Short mmCIF file of C-alpha atoms in Angstrom, two decimals:
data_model
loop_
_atom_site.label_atom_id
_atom_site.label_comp_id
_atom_site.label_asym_id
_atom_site.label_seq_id
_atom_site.Cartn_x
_atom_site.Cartn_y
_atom_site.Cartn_z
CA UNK A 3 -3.61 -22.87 -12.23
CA UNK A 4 -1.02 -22.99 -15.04
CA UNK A 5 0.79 -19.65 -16.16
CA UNK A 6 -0.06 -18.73 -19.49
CA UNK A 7 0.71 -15.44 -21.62
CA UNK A 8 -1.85 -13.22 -23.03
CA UNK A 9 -0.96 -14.83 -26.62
CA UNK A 10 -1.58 -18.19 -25.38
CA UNK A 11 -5.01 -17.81 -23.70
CA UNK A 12 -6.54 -14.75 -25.66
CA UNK A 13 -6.97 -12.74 -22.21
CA UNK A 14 -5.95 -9.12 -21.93
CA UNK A 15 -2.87 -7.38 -20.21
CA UNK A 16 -4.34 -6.28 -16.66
CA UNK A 17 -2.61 -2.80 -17.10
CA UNK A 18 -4.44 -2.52 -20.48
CA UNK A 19 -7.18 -3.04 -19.34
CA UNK A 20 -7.22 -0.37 -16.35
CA UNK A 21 -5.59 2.06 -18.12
CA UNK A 22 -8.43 2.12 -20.66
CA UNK A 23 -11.62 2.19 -18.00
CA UNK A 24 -9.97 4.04 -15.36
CA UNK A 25 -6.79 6.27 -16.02
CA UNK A 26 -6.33 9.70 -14.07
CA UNK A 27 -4.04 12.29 -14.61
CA UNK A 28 -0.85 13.29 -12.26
CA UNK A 29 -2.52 15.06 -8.91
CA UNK A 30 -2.16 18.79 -9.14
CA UNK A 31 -0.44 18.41 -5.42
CA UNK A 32 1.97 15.18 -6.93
CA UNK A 33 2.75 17.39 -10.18
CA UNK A 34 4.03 20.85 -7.69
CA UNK A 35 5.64 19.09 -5.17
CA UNK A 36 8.72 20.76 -4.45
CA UNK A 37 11.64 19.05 -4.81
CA UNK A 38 14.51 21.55 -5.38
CA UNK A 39 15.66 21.36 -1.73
CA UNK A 40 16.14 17.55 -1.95
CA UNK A 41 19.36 16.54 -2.49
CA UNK A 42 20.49 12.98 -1.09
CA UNK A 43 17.38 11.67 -1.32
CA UNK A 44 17.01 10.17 2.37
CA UNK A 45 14.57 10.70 4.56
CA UNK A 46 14.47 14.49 5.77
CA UNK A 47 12.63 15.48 8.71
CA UNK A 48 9.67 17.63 8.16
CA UNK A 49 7.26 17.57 10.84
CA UNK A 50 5.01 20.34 9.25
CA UNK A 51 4.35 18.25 6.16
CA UNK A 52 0.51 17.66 5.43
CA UNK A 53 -0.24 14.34 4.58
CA UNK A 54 -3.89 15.13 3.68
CA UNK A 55 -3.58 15.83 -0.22
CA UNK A 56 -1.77 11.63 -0.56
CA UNK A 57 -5.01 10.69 0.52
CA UNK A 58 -7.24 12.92 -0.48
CA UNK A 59 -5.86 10.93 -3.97
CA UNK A 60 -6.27 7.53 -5.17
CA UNK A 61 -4.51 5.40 -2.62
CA UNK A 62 -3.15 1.74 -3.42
CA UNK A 63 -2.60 -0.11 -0.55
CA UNK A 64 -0.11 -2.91 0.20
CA UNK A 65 -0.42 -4.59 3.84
CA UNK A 66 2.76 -6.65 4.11
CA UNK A 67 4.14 -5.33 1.31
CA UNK A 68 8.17 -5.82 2.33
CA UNK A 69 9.81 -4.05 -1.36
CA UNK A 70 7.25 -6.32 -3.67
CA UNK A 71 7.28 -3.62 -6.42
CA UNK A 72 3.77 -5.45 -7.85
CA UNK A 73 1.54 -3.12 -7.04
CA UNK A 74 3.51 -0.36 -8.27
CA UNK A 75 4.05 -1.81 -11.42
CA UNK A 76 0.96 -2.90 -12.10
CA UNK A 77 -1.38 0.50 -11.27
CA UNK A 78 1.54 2.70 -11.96
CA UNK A 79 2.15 1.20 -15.78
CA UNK A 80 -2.51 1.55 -15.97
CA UNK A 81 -1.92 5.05 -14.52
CA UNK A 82 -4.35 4.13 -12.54
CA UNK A 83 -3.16 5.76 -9.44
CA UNK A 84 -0.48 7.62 -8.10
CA UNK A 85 -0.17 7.01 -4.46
CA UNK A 86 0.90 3.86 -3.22
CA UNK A 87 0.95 3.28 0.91
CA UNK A 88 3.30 0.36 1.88
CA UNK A 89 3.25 -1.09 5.37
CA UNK A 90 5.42 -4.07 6.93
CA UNK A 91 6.32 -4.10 10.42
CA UNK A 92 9.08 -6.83 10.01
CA UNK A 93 10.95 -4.40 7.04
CA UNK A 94 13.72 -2.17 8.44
CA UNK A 95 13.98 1.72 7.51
CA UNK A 96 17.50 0.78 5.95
CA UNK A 97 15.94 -1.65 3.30
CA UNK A 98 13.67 1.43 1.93
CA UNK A 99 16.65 3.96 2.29
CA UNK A 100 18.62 1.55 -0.01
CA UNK A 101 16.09 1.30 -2.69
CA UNK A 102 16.04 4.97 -2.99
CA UNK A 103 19.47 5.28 -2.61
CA UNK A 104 20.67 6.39 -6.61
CA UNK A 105 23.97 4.76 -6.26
CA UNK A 106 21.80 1.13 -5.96
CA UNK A 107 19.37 1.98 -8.77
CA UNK A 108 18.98 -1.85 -9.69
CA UNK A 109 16.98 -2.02 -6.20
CA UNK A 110 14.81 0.80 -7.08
CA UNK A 111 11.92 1.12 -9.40
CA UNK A 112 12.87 0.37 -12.81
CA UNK A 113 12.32 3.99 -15.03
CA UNK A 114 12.61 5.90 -11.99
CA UNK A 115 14.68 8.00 -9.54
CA UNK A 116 13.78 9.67 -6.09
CA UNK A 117 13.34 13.84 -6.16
CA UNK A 118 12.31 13.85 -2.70
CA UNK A 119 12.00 11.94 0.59
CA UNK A 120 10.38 13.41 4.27
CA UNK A 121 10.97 10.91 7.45
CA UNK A 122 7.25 11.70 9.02
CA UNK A 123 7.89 8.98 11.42
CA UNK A 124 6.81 9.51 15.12
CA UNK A 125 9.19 11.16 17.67
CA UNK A 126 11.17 8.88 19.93
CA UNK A 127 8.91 9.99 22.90
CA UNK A 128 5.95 8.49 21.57
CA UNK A 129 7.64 5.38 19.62
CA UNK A 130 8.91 4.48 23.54
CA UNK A 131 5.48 5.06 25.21
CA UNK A 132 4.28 2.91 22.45
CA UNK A 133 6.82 0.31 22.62
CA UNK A 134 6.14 0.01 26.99
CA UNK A 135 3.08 -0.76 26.13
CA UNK A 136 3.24 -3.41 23.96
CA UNK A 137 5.94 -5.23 26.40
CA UNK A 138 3.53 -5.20 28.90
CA UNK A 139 1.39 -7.41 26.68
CA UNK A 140 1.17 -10.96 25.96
CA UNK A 141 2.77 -10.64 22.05
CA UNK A 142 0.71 -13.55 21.08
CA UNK A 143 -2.53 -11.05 21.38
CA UNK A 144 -3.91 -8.67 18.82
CA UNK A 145 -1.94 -5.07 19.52
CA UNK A 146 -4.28 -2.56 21.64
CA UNK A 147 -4.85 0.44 19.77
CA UNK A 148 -2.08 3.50 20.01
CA UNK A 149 -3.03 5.93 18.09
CA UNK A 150 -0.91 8.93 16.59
CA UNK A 151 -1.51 12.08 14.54
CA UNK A 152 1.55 12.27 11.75
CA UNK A 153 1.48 14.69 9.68
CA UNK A 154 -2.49 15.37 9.93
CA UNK A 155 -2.87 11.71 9.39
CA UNK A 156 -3.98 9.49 12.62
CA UNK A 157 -2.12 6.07 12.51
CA UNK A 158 -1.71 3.33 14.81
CA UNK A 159 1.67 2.65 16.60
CA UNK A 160 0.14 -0.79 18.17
CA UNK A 161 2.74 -3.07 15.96
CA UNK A 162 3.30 -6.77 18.25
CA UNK A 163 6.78 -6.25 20.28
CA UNK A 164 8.30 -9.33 19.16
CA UNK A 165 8.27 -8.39 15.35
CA UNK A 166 9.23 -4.92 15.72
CA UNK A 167 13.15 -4.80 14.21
CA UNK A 168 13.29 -1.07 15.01
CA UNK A 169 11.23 2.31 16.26
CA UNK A 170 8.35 2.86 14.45
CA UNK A 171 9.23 5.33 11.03
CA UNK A 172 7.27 6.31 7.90
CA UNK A 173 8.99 7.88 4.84
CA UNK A 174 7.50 9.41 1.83
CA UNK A 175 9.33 9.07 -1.15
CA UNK A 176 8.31 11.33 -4.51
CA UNK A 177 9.73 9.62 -7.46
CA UNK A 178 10.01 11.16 -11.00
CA UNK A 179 10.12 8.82 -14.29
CA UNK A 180 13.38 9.20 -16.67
CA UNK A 181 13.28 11.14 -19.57
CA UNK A 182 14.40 8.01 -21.72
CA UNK A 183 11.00 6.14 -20.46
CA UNK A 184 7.30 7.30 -22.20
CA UNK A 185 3.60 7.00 -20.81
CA UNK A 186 3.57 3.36 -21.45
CA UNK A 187 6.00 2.52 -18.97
CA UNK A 188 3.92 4.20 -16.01
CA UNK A 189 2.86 7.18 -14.76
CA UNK A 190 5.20 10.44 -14.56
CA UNK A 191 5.06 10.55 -10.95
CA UNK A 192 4.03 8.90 -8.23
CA UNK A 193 4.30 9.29 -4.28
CA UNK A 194 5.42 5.81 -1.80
CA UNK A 195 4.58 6.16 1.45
CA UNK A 196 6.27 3.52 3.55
CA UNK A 197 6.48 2.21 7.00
CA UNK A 198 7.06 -0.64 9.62
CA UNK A 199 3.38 -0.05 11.15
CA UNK A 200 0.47 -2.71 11.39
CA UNK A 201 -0.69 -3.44 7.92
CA UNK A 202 -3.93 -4.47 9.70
CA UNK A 203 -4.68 -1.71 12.41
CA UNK A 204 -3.84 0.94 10.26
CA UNK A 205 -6.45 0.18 7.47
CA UNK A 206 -8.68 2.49 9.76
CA UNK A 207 -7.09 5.15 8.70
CA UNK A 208 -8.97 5.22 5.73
CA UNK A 209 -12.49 5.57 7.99
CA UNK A 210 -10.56 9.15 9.55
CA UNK A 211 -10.23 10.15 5.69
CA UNK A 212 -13.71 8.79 4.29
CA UNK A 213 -15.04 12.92 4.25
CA UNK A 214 -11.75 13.33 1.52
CA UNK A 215 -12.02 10.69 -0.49
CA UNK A 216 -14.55 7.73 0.41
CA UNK A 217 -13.33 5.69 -2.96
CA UNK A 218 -9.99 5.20 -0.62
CA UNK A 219 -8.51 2.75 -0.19
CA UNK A 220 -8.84 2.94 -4.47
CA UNK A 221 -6.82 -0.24 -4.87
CA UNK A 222 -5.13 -3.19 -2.74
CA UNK A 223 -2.78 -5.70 -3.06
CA UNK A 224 -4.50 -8.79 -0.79
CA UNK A 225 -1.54 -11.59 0.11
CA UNK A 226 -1.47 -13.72 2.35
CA UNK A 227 1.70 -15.72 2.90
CA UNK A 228 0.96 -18.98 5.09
CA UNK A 229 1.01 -16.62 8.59
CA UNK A 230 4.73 -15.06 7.32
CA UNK A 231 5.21 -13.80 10.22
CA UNK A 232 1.52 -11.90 10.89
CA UNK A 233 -0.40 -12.27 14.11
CA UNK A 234 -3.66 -12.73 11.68
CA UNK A 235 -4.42 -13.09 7.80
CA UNK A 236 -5.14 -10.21 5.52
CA UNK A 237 -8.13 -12.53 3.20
CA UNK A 238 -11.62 -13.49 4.35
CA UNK A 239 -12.93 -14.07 7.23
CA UNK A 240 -10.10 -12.62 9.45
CA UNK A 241 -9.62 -8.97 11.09
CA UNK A 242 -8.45 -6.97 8.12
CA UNK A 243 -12.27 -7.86 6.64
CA UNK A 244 -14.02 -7.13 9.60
CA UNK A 245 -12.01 -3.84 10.21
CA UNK A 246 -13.47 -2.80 6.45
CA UNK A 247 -16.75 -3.59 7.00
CA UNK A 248 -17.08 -1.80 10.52
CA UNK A 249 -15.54 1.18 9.19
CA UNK A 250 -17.24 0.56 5.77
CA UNK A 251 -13.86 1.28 3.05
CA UNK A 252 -14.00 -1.02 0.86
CA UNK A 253 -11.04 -1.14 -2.28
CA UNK A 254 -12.84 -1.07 -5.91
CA UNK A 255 -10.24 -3.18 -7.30
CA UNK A 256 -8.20 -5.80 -5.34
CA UNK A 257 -4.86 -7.60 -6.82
CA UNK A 258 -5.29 -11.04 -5.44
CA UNK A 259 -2.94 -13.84 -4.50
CA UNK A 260 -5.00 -16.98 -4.26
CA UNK A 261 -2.93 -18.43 -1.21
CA UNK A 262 -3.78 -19.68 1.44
CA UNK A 263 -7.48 -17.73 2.38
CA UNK A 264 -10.08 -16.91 0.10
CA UNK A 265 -10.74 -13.25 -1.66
CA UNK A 266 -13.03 -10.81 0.60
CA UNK A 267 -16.99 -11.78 -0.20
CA UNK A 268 -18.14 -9.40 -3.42
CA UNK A 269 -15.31 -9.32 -5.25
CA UNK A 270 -15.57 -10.99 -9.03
CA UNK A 271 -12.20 -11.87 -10.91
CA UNK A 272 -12.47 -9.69 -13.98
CA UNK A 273 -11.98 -13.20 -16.04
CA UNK A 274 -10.57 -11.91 -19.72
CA UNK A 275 -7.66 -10.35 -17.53
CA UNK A 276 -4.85 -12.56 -17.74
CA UNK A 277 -2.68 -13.43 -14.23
CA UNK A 278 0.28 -12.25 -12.90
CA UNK A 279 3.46 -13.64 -11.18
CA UNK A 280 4.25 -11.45 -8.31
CA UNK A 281 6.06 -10.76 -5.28
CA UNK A 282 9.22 -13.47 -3.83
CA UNK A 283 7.39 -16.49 -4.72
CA UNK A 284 6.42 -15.57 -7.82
CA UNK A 285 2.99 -16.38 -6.86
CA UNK A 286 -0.09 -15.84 -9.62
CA UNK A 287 -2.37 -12.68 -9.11
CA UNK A 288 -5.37 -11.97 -11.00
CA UNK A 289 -7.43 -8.77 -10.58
CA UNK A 290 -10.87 -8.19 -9.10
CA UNK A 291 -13.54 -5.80 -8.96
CA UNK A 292 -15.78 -5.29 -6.01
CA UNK A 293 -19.57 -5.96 -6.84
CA UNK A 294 -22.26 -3.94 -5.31
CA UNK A 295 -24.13 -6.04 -2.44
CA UNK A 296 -27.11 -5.02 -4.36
CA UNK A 297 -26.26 -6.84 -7.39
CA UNK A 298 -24.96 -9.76 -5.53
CA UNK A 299 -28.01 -10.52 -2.20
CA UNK A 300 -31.13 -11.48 -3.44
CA UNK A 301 -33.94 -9.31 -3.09
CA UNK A 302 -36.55 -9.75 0.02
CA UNK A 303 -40.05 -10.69 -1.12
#
């Protein structure tokens, strides 16, 4: 496939094309967040925080994400949705703090600065019950479930041992967009919640929040990367899928990365979008749209 711009090929801009079929406006939660206590803009405990309201809203989510910004820029710019859920258990805590940090704005998100950041990452008690248990296991195995509530939120501590670079954290970051940028750069605010948990076993944490929003996961970013490091692949046929179907949360729209596995079955490219180069390797993405298995299984005589 051969990189072409919109000019060239006559296809249309991908955030165009959301943006026009499927904006929303800032979450009421999103627009009041507090953030006058928020100073430094690192991580501050809060172990009261309710996590319920991120995904009660349209939730974009990134398995392996490490700092790709793609996925931001791409449903952020549409205003297609405000919440974006990173997870990569080979990315440190320090690599995030950096980002966010505003003397390193370069490494940030471009139009944007941090007004608020909560550390909502499990106490060391559990991240070392967690961690026993996974030694005890051959690493070369899926990770048993260990499951945690954070922040009203159940996720799954069962990351594989020998990947883990340090205990378990998730950080929420609010960022705010600069007064110099307007609405077509992206959306005023949006909310990053990021972590060094299972990109696969934590998909099921959409099933525990189906009776909020059953739309969620709204959007994902599907990569795979040879193995890169993963004890499975995210794309067809492997246990991200199966995990979707059991629990039956399925993303509307997927931003796809042709390499190496195929899309998830009933997903159609949305062909007059044009592709986009994303993530280290710069690899093409093009968008998709999940079909109904209705439209898509022949009917039974």
């Amino acid at each position: 496939m051969t990189y072409q711009s919109a000019e060239e090929d006559g296809t249309v801009d991908p955030a165009a094309y959301l943006r026009a079929r499927c904006s929303e406006p800032v979450p009421e939660w999103l627009r009041n967040f507090p953030t006058a206590n928020y100073h430094d803009y690192r991580p501050t405990p809060a172990e009261d925080f309710d996590l319920r309201p991120f995904f009660q809203s349209r939730v974009v989510y990134y398995p392996g994400s490490g700092t790709d910004g793609h996925a931001v820029r791409l449903f952020g710019s549409a205003h297609t949705a405000h919440c974006f859920f990173y997870l990569d258990y080979t990315t440190t805590g320090s690599v995030y703090r950096t980002r966010m940090d505003p003397d390193t704005p370069k490494l940030g998100f471009l139009g944007y600065r941090p007004v608020a950041a909560l550390d909502l990452s499990p106490s060391p008690e559990i991240h070392h019950l967690a961690y026993r248990r996974r030694a005890r296991r051959d690493c070369d195995q899926e990770p048993e479930e260990q499951r945690v509530v954070l922040a009203n939120i159940e996720f799954d501590l069962g990351i594989k041992c020998r990947f883990q670079r340090s205990r378990s954290f998730l950080y929420l970051y609010i960022l705010k967009r600069n007064p110099d940028y307007g609405d077509d750069h992206g959306v005023e605010r949006f909310a990053w919640l990021v972590g060094n948990l299972d990109g696969i076993a934590n998909y099921r944490c959409f099933a525990s929040q189906a009776s909020m929003n059953p739309r969620n996961p709204y959007a994902m970013l599907l990569q795979d990367h040879g193995l890169g490091g993963n004890y499975d692949r995210f794309g067809q046929g492997h246990l991200m899928e199966r995990i979707a179907n059991e629990i039956g949360c399925h993303p509307e729209w997927i931003l796809y990365g042709n390499y190496p596995n195929p899309i998830w079955p009933h997903y159609q490219e949305i062909s007059e979008v044009r592709h986009e180069k994303g993530g280290e390797g710069g690899i093409l993405r093009g968008l998709y749209r999940r079909i109904p298995e209705s439209e898509t299984t022949p009917a039974v005589p």
